Coordinates of C-alpha atoms in Angstrom, one line a residue:
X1 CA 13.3 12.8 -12.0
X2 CA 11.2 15.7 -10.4
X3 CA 12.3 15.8 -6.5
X4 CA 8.8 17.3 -5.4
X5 CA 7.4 13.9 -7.0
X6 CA 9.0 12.1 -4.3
X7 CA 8.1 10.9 -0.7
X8 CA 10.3 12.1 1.5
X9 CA 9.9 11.1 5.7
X10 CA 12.6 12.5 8.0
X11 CA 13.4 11.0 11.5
X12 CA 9.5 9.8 12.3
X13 CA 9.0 8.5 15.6
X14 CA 6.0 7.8 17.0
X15 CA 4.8 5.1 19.8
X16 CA 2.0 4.7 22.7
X17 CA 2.8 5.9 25.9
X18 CA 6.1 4.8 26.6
X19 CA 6.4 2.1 24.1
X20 CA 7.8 3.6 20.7
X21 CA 6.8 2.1 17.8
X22 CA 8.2 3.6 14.9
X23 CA 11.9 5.0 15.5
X24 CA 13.4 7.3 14.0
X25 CA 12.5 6.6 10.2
X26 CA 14.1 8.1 7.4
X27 CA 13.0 7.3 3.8
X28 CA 12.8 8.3 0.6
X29 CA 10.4 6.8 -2.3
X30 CA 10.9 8.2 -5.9
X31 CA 8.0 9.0 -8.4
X32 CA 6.6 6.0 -9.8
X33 CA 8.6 3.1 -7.7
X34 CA 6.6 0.5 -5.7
X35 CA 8.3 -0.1 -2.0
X36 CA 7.7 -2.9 -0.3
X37 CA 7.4 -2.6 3.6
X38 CA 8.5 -6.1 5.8
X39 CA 9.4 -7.2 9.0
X40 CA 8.3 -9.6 12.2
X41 CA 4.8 -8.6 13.3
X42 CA 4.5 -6.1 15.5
X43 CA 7.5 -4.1 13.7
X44 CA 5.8 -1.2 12.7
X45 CA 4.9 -2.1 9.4
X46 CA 1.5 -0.7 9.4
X47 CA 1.7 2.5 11.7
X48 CA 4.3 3.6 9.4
X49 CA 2.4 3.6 6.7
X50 CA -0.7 5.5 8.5
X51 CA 2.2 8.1 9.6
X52 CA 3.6 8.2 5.6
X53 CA -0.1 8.6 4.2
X54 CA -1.1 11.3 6.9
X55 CA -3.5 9.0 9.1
X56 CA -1.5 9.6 12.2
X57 CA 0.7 12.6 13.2
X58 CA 4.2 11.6 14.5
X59 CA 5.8 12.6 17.8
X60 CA 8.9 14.3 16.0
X61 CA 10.3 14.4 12.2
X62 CA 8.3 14.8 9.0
X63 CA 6.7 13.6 6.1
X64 CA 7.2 15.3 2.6
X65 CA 4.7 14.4 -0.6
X66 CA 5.0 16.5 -4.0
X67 CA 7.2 18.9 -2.1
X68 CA 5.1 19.7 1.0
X69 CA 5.0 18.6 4.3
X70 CA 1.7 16.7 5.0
X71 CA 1.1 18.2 8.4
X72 CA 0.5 21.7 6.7
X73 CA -2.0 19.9 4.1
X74 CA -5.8 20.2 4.7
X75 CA -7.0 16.8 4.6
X76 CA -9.3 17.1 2.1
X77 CA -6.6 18.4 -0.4
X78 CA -4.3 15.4 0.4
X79 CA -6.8 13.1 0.3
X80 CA -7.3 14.2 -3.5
X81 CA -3.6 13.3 -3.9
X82 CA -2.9 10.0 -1.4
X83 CA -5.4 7.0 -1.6
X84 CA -5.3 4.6 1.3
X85 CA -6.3 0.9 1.0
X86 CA -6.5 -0.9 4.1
X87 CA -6.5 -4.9 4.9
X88 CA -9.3 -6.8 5.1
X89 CA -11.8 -3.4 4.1
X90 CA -15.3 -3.8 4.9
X91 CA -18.7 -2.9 3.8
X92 CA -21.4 -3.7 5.6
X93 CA -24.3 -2.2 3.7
X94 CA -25.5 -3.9 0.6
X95 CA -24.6 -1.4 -1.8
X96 CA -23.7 -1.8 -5.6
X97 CA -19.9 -2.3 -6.9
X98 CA -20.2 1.3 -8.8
X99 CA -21.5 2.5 -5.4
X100 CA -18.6 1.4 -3.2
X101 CA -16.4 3.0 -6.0
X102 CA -18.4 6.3 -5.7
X103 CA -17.5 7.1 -2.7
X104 CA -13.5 7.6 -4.1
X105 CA -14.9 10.7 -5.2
X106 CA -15.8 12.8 -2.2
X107 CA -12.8 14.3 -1.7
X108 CA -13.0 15.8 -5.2
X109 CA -16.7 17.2 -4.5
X110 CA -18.0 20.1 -2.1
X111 CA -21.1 19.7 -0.3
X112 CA -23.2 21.9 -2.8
X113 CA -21.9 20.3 -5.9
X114 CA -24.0 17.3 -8.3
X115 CA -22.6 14.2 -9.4
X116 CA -20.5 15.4 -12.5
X117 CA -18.9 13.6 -16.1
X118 CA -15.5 14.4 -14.5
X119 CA -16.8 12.2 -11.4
X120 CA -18.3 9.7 -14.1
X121 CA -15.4 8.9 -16.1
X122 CA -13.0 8.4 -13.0
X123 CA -15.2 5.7 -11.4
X124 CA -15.4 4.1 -14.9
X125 CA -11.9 4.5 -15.3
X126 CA -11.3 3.0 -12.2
X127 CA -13.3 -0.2 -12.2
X128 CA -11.4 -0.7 -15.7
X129 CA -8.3 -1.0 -14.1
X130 CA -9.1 -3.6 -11.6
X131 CA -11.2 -5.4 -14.0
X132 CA -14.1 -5.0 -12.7
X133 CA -16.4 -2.9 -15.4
X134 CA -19.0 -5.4 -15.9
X135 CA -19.6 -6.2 -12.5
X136 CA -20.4 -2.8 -11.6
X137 CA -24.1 -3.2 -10.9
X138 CA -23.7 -5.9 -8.4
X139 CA -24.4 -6.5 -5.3
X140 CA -21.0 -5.8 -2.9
X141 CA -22.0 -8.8 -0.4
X142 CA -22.4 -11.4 -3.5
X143 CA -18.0 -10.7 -4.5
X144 CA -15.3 -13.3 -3.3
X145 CA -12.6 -11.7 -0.7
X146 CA -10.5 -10.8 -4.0
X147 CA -13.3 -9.1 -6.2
X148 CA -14.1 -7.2 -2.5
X149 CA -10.2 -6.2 -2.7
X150 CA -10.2 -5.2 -6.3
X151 CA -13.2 -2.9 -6.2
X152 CA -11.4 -1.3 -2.6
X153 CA -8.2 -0.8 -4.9
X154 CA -10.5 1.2 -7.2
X155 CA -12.4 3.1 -5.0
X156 CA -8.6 4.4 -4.2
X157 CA -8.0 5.0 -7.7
X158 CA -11.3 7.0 -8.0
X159 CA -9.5 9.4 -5.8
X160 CA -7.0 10.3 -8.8
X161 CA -4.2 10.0 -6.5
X162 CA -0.2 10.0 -6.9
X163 CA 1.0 8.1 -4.4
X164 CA -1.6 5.0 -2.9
X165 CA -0.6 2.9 0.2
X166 CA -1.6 -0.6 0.8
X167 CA -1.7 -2.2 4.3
X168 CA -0.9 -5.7 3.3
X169 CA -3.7 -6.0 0.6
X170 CA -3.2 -9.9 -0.3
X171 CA -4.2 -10.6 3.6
X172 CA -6.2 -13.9 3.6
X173 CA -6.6 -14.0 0.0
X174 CA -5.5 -17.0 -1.9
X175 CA -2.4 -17.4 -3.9
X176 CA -4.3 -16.2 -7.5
X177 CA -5.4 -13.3 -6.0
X178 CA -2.3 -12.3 -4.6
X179 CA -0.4 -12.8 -7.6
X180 CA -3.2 -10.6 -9.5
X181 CA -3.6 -7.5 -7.0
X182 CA -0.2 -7.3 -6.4
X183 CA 0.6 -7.7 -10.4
X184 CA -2.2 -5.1 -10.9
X185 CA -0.4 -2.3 -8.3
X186 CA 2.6 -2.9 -9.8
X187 CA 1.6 -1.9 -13.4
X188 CA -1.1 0.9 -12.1
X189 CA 2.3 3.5 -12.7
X190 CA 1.5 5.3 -9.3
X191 CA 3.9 5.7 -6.5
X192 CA 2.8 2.6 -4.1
X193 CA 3.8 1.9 -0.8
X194 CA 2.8 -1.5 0.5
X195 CA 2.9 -3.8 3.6
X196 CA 3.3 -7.4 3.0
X197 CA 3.6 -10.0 5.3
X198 CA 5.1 -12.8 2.4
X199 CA 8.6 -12.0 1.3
X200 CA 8.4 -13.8 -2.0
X201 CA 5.7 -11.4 -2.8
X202 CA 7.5 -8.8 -2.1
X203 CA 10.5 -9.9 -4.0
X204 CA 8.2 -10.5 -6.9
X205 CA 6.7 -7.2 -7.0
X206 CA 8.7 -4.3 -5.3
X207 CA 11.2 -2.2 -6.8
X208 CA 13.1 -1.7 -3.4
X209 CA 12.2 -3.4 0.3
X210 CA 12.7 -1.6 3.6
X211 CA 12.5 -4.3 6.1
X212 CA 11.7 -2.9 10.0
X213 CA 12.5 -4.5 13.0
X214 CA 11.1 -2.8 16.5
X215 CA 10.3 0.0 14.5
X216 CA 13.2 1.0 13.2
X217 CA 14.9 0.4 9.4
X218 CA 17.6 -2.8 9.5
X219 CA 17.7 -2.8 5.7
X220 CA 16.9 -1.1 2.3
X221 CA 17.4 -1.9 -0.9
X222 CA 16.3 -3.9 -4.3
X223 CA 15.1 -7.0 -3.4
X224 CA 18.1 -9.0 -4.1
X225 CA 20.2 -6.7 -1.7
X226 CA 17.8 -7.3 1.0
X227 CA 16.3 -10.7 1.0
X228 CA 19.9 -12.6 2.3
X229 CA 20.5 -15.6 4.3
X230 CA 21.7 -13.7 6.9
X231 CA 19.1 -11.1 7.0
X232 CA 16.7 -13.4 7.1
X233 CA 17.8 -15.5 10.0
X234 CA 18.7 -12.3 11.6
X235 CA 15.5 -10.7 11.4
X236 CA 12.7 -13.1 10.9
X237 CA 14.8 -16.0 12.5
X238 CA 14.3 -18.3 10.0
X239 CA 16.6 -20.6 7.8
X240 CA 16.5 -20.2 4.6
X241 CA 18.5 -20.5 0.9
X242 CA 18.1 -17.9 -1.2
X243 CA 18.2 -18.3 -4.6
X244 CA 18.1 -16.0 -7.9
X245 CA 14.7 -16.5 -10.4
X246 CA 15.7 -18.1 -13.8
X247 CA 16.1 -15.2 -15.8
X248 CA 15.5 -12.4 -13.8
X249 CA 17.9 -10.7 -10.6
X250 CA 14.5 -11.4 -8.0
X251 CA 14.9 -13.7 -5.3
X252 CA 13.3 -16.6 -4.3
X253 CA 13.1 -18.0 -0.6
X254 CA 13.3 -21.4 0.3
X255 CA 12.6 -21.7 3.8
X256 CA 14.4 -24.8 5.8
X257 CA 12.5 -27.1 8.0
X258 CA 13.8 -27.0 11.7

């Protein structure tokens, strides 16, 4: 497997005056694996990801995507390679489904240049993958929170990235929609990084979990490595009996009452 496929982030720290918030991170995500991000809120779940995709700059260490550190990166270039999908995106203007899906492409396009067949085919592509080709004429303010979610997911895709981070996508969705966005990055055979605030989700759908506790990394590993008893009461403070999927090594969590 190609090392400069990888993401790579060494030592990050980062916080808010004197608080820190992300400390001292190390991590590494190969080509094509989906990692699940979990931990109490206010861990650190969600700046990490914004220092991993570029959005913030840390205080000290590094992060490394197809062999390059991001800080030397123009944004527009690494914005044609990272896609960023945020929780609980909004649009406020009543624009089309093909519109919002559009605007994946700017990175691609210099000021001077027209609407091209290259920029054509990806936004078709894209709504293809989410499922969402025949709604592509309507109205944004007329699709349910997970049609709003799906067409977000493929504005990302629009971007032709490699690697796409998801700040805990399934937020306030119900059940079926979780199941089916989370299914759907899964089998999109990018690089994914994701948030997630429900464990058996994660256990579900990630190849490996990093779970983050004050901002810093208390575990990492496949999802039956991770998600323990102990862990679990250690971290989340929670009781709970953990047991293996029929047919599968994925976890499930029963949580115990009291």
């Amino acid at each position: 497997m190609s090392q400069d496929m990888t993401v790579i982030a060494e030592n990050l720290v980062w916080g808010v005056r004197r608080r820190v918030i992300v400390d001292n991170v190390s991590l590494t995500v190969r080509q094509g694996e989906t990692l699940g991000l979990i931990g109490p809120n206010g861990s650190g779940k969600s700046s990490l990801l914004r220092l991993l995709a570029g959005l913030k700059r840390p205080q000290s260490g590094r992060v490394e995507i197809n062999g390059r550190d991001i800080a030397g990166i123009p944004r527009r270039i690494l914005a044609q390679q990272l896609a960023f999908v945020q929780q609980n995106a909004a649009t406020d203007t009543n624009v089309s489904v093909r519109d919002v899906v559009r605007l994946g492409r700017t990175p691609h396009r210099s000021a001077l240049s027209g609407w091209s067949g290259a920029d054509e085919a990806a936004v078709a592509k894209a709504l293809e993958r989410v499922d969402m080709a025949d709604r592509r004429g309507q109205p944004w303010q007329t699709l349910s929170g997970g049609e709003r979610q799906r067409v977000h997911i493929a504005r990302a895709l629009a971007q032709s990235p490699r690697v796409m981070f998801l700040d805990e996508p399934t937020n306030h969705l119900d059940i079926h929609h979780q199941i089916e966005i989370l299914r759907m990055v899964r089998d999109l055979d990018l690089t994914s990084i994701v948030a997630l605030h429900d464990m058996n989700l994660a256990a579900m759908f990630c190849d490996r979990i990093v779970v983050l506790r004050a901002g810093a990394i208390v575990a990492c590993g496949t999802p039956r490595e991770v998600l323990t008893a102990p862990l679990l009461r250690d971290v989340f403070r929670v009781d709970a009996a953990v047991a293996a999927v029929a047919g599968t090594d994925r976890p499930h969590i029963r949580f115990q009452p009291g």
